[in-house]
Short mmCIF file of C-alpha atoms in Angstrom, two decimals:
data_model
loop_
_atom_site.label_atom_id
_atom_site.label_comp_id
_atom_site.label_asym_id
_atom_site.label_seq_id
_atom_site.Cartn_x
_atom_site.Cartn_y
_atom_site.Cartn_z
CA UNK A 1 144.45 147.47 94.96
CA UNK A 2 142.34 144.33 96.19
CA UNK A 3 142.57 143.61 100.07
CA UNK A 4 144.74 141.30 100.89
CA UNK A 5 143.05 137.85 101.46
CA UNK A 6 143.26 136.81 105.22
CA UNK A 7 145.94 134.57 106.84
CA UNK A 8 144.54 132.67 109.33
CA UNK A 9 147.59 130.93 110.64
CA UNK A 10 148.95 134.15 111.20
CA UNK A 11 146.03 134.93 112.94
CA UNK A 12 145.97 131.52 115.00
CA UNK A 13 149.78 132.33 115.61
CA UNK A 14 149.39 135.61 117.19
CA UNK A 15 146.69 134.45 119.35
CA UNK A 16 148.44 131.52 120.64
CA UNK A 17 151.25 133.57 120.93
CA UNK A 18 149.74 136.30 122.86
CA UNK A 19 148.10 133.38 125.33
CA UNK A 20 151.48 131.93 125.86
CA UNK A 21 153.66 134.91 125.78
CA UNK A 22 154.03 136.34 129.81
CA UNK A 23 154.08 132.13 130.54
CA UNK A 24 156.75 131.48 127.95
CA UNK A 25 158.49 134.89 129.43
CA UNK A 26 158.82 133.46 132.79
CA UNK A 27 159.65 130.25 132.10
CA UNK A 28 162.56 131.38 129.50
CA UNK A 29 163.13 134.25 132.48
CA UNK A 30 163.57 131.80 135.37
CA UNK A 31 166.34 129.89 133.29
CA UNK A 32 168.62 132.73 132.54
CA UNK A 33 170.13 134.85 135.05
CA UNK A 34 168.77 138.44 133.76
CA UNK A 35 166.16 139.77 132.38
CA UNK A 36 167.84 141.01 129.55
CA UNK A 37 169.30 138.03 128.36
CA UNK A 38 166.24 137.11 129.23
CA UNK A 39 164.45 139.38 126.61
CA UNK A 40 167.42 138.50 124.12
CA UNK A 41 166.79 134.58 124.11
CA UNK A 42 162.59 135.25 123.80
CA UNK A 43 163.30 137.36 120.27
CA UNK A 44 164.95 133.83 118.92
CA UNK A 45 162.11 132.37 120.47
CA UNK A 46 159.19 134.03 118.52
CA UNK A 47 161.02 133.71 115.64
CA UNK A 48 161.71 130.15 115.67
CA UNK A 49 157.68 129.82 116.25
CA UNK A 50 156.93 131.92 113.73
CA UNK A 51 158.90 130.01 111.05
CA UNK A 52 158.50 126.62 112.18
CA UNK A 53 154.73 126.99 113.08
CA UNK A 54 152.18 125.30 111.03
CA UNK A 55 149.34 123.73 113.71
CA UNK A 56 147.77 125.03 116.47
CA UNK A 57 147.58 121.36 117.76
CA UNK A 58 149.99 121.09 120.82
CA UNK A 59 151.11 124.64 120.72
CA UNK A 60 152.07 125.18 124.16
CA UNK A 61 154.27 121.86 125.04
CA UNK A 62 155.92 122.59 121.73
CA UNK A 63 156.52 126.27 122.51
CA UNK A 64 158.08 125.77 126.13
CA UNK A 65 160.13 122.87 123.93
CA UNK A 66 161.79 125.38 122.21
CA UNK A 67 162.16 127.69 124.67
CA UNK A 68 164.05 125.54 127.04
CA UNK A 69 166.46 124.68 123.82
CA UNK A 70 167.06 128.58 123.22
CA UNK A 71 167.51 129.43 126.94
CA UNK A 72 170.16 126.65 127.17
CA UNK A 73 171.66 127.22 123.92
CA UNK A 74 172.11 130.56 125.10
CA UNK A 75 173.92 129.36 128.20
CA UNK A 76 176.01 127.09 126.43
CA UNK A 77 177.44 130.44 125.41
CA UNK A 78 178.01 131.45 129.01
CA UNK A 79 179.41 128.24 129.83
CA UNK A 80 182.74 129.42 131.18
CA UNK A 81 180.79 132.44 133.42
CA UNK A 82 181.16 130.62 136.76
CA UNK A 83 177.81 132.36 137.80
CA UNK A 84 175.92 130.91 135.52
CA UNK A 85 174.07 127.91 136.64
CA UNK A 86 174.69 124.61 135.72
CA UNK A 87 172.83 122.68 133.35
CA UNK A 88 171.27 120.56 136.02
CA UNK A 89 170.04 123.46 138.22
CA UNK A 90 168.72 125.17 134.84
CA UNK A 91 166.81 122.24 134.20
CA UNK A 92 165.61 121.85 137.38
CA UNK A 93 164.66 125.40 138.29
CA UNK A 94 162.91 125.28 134.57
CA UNK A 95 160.53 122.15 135.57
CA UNK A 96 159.62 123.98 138.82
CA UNK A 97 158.67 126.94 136.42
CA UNK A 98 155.90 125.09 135.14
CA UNK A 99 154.64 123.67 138.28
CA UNK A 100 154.66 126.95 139.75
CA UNK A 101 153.08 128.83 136.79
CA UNK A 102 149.43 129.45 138.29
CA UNK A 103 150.69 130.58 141.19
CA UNK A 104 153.28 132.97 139.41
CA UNK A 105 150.30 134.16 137.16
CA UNK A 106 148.49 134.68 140.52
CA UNK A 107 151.17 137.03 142.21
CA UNK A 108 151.34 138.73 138.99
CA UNK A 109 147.67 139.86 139.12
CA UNK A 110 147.87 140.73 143.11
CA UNK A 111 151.29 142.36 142.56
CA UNK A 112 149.69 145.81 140.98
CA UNK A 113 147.31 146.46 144.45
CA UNK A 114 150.39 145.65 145.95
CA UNK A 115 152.19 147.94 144.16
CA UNK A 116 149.20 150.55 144.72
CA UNK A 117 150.22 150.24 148.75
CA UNK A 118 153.68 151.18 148.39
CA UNK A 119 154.38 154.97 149.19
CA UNK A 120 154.16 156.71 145.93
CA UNK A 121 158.07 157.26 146.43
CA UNK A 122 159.17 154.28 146.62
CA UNK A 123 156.39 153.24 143.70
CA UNK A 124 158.05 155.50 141.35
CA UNK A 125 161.57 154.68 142.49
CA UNK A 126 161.01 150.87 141.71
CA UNK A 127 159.21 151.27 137.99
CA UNK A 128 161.43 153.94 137.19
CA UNK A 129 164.36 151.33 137.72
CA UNK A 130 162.99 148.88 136.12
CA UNK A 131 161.95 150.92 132.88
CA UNK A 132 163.75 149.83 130.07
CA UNK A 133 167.41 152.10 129.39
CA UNK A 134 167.69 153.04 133.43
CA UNK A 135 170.60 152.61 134.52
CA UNK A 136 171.52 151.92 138.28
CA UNK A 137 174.48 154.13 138.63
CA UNK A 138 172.68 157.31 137.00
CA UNK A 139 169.40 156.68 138.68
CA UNK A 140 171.39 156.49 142.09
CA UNK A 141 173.22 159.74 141.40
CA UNK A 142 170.22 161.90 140.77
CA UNK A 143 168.48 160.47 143.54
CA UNK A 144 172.13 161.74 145.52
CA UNK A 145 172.92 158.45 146.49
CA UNK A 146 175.42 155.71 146.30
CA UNK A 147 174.65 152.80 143.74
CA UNK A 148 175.20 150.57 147.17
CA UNK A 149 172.36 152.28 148.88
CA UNK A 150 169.98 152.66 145.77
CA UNK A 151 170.55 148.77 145.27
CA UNK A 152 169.75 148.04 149.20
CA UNK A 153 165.86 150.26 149.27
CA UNK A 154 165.74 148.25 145.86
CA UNK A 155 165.83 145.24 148.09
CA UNK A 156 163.77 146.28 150.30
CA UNK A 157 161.09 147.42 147.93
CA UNK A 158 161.18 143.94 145.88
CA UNK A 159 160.95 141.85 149.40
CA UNK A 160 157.86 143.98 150.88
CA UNK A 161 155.96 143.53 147.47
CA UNK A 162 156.69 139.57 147.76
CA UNK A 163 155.48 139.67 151.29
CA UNK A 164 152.79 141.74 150.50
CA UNK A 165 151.63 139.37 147.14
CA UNK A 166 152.42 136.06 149.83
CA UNK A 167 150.07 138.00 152.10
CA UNK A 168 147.36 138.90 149.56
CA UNK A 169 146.96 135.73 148.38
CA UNK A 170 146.89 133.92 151.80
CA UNK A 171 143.97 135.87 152.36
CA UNK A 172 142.38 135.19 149.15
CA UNK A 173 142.74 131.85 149.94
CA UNK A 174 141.45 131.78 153.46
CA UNK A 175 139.50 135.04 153.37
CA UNK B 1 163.00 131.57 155.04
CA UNK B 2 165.78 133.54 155.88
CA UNK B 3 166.96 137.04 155.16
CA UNK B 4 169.68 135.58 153.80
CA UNK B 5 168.01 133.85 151.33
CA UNK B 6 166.81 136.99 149.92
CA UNK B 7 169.72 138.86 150.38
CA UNK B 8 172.12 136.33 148.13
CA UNK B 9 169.22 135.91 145.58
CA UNK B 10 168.72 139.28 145.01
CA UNK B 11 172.47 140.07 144.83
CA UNK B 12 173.04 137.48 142.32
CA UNK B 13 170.04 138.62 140.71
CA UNK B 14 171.45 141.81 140.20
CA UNK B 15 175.24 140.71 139.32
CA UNK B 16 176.79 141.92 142.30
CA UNK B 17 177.60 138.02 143.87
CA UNK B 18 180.98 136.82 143.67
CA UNK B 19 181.74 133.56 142.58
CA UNK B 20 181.95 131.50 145.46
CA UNK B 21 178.40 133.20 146.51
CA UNK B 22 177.20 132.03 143.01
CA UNK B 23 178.13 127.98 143.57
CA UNK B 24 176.75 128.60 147.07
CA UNK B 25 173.57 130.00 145.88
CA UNK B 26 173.50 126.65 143.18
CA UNK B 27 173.67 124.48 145.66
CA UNK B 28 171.21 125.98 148.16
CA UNK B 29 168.91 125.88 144.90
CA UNK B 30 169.76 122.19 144.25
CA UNK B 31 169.03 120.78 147.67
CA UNK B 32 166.23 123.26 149.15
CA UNK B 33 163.11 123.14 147.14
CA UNK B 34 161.97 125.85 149.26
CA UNK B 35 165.09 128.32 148.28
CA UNK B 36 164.42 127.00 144.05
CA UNK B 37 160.54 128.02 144.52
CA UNK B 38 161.64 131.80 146.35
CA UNK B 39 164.08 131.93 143.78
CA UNK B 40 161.41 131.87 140.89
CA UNK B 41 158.89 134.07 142.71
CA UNK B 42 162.12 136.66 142.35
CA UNK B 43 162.53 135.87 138.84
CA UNK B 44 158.81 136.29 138.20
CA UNK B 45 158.63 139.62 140.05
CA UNK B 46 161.41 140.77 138.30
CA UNK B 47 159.58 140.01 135.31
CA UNK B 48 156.70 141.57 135.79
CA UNK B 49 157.87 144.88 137.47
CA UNK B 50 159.77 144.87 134.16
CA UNK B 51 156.00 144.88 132.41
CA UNK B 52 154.68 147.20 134.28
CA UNK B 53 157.34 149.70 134.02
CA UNK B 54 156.89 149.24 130.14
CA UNK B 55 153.44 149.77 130.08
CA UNK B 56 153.54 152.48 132.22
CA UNK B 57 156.04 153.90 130.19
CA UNK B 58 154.22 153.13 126.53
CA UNK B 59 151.33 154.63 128.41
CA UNK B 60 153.29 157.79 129.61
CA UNK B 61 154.37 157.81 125.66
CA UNK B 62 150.53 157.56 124.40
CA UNK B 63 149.62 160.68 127.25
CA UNK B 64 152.72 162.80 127.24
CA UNK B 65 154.48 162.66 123.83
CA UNK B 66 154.16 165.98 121.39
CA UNK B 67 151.98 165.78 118.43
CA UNK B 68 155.48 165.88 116.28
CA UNK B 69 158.36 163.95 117.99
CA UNK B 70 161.59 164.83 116.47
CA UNK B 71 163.52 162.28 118.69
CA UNK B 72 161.00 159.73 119.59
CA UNK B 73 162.28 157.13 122.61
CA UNK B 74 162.98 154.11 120.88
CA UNK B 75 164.53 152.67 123.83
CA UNK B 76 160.93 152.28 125.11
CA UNK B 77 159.61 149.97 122.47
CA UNK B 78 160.15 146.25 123.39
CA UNK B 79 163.19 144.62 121.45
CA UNK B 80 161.19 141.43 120.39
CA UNK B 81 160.08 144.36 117.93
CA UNK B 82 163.04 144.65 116.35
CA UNK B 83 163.73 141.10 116.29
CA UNK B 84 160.54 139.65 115.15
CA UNK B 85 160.15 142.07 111.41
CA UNK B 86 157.31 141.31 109.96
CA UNK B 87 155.40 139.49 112.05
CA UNK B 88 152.38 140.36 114.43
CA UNK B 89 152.82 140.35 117.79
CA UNK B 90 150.46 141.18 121.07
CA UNK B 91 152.45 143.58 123.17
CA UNK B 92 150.28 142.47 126.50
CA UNK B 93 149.77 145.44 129.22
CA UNK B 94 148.91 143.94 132.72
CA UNK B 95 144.82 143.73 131.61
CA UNK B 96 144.95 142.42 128.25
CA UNK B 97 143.31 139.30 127.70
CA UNK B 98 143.35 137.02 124.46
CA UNK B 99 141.13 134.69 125.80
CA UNK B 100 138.90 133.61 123.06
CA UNK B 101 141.23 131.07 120.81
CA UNK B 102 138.46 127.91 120.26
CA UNK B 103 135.20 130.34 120.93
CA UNK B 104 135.72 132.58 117.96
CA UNK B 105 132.80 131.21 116.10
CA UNK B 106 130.13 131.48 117.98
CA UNK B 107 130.90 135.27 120.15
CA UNK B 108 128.78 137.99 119.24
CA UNK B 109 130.08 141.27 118.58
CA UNK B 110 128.07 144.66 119.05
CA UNK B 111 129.69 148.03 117.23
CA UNK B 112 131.01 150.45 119.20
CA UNK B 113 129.81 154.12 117.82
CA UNK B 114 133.09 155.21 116.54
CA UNK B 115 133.03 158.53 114.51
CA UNK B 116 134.16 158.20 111.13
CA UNK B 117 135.06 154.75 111.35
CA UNK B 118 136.05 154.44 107.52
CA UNK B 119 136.42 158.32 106.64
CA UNK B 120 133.98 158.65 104.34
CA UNK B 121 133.22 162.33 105.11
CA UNK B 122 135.33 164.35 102.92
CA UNK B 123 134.71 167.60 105.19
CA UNK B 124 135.13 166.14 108.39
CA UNK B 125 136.86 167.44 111.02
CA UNK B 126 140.25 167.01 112.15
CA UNK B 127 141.50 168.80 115.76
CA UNK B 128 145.14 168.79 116.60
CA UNK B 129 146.43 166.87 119.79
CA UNK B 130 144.52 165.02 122.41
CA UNK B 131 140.94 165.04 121.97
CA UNK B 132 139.57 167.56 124.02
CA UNK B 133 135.99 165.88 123.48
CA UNK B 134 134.49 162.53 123.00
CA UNK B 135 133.55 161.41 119.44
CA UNK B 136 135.91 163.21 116.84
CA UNK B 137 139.27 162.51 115.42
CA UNK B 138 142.31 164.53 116.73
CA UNK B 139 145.87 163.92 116.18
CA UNK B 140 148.75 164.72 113.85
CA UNK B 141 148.14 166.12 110.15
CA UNK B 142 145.63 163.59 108.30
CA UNK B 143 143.15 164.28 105.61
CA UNK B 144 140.47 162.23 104.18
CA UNK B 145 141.31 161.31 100.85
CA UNK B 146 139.81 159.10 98.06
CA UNK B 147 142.29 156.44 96.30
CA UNK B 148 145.86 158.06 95.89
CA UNK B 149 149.37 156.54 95.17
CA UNK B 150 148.57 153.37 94.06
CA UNK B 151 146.09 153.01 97.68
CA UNK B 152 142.71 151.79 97.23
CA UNK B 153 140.42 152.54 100.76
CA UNK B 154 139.70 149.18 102.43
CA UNK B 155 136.44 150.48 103.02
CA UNK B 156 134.23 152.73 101.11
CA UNK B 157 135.82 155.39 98.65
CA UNK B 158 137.58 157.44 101.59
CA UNK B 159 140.46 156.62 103.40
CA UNK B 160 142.36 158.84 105.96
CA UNK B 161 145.98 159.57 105.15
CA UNK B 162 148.82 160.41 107.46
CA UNK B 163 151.41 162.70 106.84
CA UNK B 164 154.97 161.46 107.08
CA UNK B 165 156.33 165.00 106.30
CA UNK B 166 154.85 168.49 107.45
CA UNK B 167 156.10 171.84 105.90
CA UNK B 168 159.44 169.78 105.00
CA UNK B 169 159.80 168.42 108.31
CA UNK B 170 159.57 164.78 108.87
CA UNK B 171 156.69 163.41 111.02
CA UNK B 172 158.28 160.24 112.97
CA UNK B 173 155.61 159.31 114.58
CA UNK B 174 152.16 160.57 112.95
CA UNK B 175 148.69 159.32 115.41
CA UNK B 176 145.07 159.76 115.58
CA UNK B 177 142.96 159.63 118.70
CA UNK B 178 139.23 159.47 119.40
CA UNK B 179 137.40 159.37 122.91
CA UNK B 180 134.40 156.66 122.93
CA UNK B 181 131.74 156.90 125.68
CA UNK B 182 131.76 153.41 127.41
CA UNK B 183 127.89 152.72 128.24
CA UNK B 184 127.25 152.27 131.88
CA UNK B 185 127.14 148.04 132.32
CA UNK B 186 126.48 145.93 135.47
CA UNK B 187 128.76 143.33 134.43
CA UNK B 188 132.23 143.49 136.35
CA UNK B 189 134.28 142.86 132.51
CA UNK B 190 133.66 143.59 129.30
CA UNK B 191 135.52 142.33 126.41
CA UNK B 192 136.90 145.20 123.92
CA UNK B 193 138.02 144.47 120.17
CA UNK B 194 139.88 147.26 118.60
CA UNK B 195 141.29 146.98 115.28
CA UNK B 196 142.03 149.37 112.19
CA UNK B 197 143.89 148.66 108.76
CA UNK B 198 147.09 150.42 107.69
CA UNK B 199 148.82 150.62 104.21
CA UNK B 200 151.48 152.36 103.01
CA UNK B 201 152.46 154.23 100.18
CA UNK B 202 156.01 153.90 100.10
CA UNK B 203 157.42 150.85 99.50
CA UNK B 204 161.35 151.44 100.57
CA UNK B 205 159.74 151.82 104.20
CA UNK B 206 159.28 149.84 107.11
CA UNK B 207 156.65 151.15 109.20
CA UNK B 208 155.44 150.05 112.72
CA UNK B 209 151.85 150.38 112.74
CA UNK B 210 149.99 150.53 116.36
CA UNK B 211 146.70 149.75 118.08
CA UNK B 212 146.67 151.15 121.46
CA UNK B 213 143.42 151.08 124.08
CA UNK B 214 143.39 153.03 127.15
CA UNK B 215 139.94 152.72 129.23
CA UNK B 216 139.38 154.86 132.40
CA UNK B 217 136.76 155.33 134.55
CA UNK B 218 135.95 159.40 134.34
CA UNK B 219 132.91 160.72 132.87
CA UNK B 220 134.22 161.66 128.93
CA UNK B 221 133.47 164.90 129.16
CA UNK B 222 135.98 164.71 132.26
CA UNK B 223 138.93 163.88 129.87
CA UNK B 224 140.77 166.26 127.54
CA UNK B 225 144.08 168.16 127.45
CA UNK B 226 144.26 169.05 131.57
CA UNK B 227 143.46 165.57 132.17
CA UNK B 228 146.05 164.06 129.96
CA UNK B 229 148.57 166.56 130.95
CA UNK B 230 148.18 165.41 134.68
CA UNK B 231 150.96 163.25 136.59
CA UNK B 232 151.19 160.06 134.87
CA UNK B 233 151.32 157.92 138.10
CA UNK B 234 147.62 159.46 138.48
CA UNK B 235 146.42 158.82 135.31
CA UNK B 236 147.28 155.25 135.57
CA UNK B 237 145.54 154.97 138.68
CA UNK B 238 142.77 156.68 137.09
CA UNK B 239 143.35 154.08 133.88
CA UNK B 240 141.72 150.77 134.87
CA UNK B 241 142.56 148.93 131.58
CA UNK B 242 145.11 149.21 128.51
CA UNK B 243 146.44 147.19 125.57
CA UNK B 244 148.67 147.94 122.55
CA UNK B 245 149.11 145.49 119.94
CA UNK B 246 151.49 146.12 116.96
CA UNK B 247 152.96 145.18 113.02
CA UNK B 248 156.11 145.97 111.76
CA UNK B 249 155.50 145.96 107.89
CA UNK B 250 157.75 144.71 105.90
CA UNK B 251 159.48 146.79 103.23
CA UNK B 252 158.31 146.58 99.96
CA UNK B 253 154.39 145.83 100.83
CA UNK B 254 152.06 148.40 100.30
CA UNK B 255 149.15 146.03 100.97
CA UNK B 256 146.61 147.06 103.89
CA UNK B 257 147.55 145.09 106.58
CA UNK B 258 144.76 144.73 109.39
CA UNK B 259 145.37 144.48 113.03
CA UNK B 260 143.91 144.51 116.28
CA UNK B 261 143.54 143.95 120.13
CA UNK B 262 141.51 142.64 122.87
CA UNK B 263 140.96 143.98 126.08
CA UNK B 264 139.20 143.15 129.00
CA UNK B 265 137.42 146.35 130.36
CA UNK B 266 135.65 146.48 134.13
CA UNK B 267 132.23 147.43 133.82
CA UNK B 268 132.95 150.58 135.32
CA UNK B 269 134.97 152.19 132.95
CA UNK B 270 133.33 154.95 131.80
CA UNK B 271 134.94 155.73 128.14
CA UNK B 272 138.16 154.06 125.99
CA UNK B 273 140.89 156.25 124.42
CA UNK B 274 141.79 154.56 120.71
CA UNK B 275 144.92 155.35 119.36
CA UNK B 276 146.40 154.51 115.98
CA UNK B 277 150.30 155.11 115.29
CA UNK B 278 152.70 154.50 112.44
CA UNK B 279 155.87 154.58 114.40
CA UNK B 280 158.43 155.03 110.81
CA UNK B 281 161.78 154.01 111.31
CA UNK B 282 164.79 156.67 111.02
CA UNK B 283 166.66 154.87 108.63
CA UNK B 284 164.11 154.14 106.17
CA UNK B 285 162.05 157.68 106.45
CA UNK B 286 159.30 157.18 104.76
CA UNK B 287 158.71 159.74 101.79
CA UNK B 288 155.24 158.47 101.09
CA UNK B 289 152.40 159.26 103.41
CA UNK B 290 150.75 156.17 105.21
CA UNK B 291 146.80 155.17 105.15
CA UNK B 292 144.36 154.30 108.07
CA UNK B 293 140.71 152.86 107.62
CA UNK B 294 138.30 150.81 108.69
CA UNK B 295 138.31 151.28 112.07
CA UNK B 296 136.19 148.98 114.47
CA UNK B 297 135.35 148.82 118.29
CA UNK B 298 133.01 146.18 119.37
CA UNK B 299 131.87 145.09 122.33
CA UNK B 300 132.45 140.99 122.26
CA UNK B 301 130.58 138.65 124.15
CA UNK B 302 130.88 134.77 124.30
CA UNK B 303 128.73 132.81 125.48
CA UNK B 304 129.67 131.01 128.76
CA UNK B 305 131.18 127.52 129.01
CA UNK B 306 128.80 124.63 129.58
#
């Protein structure tokens, strides 16, 4: 059986794709209000790239294109959930996205020393609730706890590691 | 900014806001850039605590998981897998770079010395489980084999094929491993290219082939079973780089399909762990065994903007 010959736009794709992919992420991410629906509305993304790719010209403004249309598709669904956003906010919150992109990609990279500070507890506490099939209720009774209290040290966790990335990069920046 | 602030975007972060806190928390949002921009930085940590839980977790996979999983976690592999059949995707861990679209043409690559890289040794040796020594193949039940079941080798005459079934009993998850001593470099990052080609010999399946790259910063002759069997949140201290990259192939194609990663590696690391996988899915078991080959590691340098 001969090799296959080689496909180089679905090379270009998947390197485009993988440079885009934790920016397109967030900006789908900050439009929706979870992560999972999140997750849910980036699977139509790549998709739609996939099959509507042909040019590596203009990639990226054409990605976060359709990636604003699925995210508010998607919450054109949700329409009648009064705690979804409004279309307005979306929008807004969306464009702020990609002004705020370096500095998002920047707490990303200072977030793991950050996490490296945390007591190893409360390290291991925080992935472990945000691996993929925990849920909150069962993780809160093995730990003998209320779901209330888990969610609260939860809090607490996620604020100190945005203080501490706010912190890291201040001194980065004025060292 | 005020505890408050946090306090109602977390909640409504996590579902548990009313709906009068929800319009409240819109309109805060609306009018107060300030409150918008916190807002995002939640939505962005939330984001990527969510990647490095699943990294962790595909890395506690790679380190933990027995050489024959009956009842392998499925819940762990991203969705966008599921979704996205058929075509290539990078599954990025927090160090993976693909930084070189527009330079491809003019990087240099230098060969990593990978044992065996096409399996053209008929005799050569295969250890079970983790390799408990740098520079030879370890992993599930594999045997080099000449051209079989309608499989040509992408390279040479000799190709390595991986059960799907041992002594009747399916093999869900059949993988290969090799340790590869890192040479000592002054630079603080290297660039890493890992790829391998995969082929099938049953059509009626759909197989998830995997790259995975794990680079850590003991001595090689450091690593082996003890080390892999320690606590996983040491191990990924010890880890200082990983990447996974992945192909769902369709059904019906037994062509080789090649794939591959990048990785940026700090100087120091000391050696890589490769990993290959065919992850087959239950429902389409595949009775046919699957093919690896031409496996290449290269160190890739490009040259420096002007």
């Amino acid at each position: 059986m001969p090799p296959p010959p080689d496909h180089p736009p679905h090379d270009q794709f998947l390197r485009l794709y993988a440079a885009h992919e934790v920016a397109l992420h967030t900006f789908v991410r900050s439009m929706l209000p979870t992560r999972e629906e999140a997750s849910e509305v980036m699977q139509e993304v790549i998709v739609i790239l996939w099959q509507k790719f042909s040019s590596v010209e203009d990639f990226r403004p054409w990605a976060f294109g359709v990636a604003r249309i699925a995210a508010l598709r998607h919450l054109e669904r949700r329409k009648r959930d009064r705690h979804v956003f409004d279309n307005a906010l979306v929008n807004r919150l969306a464009d702020l996205a990609l002004v705020q992109e370096p500095l998002h990609l920047s707490e990303r990279e200072a977030l793991d020393a950050c996490l490296h500070k945390l007591p190893a507890a409360q390290r291991e506490l925080v992935l472990t609730a945000y691996t993929k099939g925990t849920r909150m209720d069962d993780l809160a009774t093995q730990r003998g706890q209320t779901p209330m209290a888990l969610y609260k040290l939860l809090h607490r966790i996620r604020q100190a590691l945005l203080d501490c990335v706010q912190r890291t990069l201040a001194q980065e920046e004025h060292p | 900014m005020n505890s408050h602030w946090h306090d109602l975007i977390q909640r409504h972060m996590a579902g548990l806001t009313i709906e009068d806190e929800a319009a409240s928390l819109q309109e805060l949002l609306k009018q107060d850039d300030n409150a918008a921009r916190l807002y995002l930085r939640y939505t962005n940590l939330d984001l990527a605590l969510e990647s490095k839980a699943s990294s962790m977790d595909a890395t506690r996979e790679l380190l933990t998981a027995p050489i024959i999983s009956r009842s392998p976690r499925w819940t762990s592999w991203r969705p966008l897998t599921a979704a996205a059949a058929g075509i290539v995707f990078g599954m990025l861990c927090t160090s993976v770079v693909f930084g070189f679209v527009g330079q491809r043409q003019v990087e240099k690559k230098t060969p990593l010395a990978v044992v065996q890289p096409s399996f053209e040794d008929a005799q050569m040796p295969l250890a079970k489980g983790f390799p408990p020594a740098p520079s030879l193949w370890t992993g599930d039940v594999a045997k080099v084999v000449p051209a079989e079941n309608g499989v040509t080798p992408k390279d040479g005459h000799h190709m390595l094929r991986m059960e799907t079934t041992v002594y009747g009993k399916p093999v869900l998850f059949p993988r290969l491993y090799q340790i590869i001593a890192l040479s000592p470099s002054g630079s603080e990052r290297r660039e890493i290219e890992v790829s391998a080609s995969f082929a099938s010999a049953d059509p009626g399946s759909s197989p998830h082939y995997t790259v995975r790259a794990y680079a850590v910063n003991e001595a090689p002759e450091r690593l082996g079973p003890d080390w892999f069997a320690r606590h996983w949140f040491v191990q990924q201290d010890e880890a200082i780089a990983s990447a996974e990259t992945g192909f769902e192939n369709p059904p019906g194609s037994t062509n080789w399909q090649s794939i591959g990663l990048r990785m940026q590696v700090p100087g120091k690391a000391r050696c890589l762990v490769v990993f290959f996988g065919v992850k087959n899915q239950p429902k389409s078991q595949a009775k046919k065994p699957h093919y690896l080959d031409a496996v290449k590691v290269s160190f890739v340098e490009s040259p420096s903007i002007p």
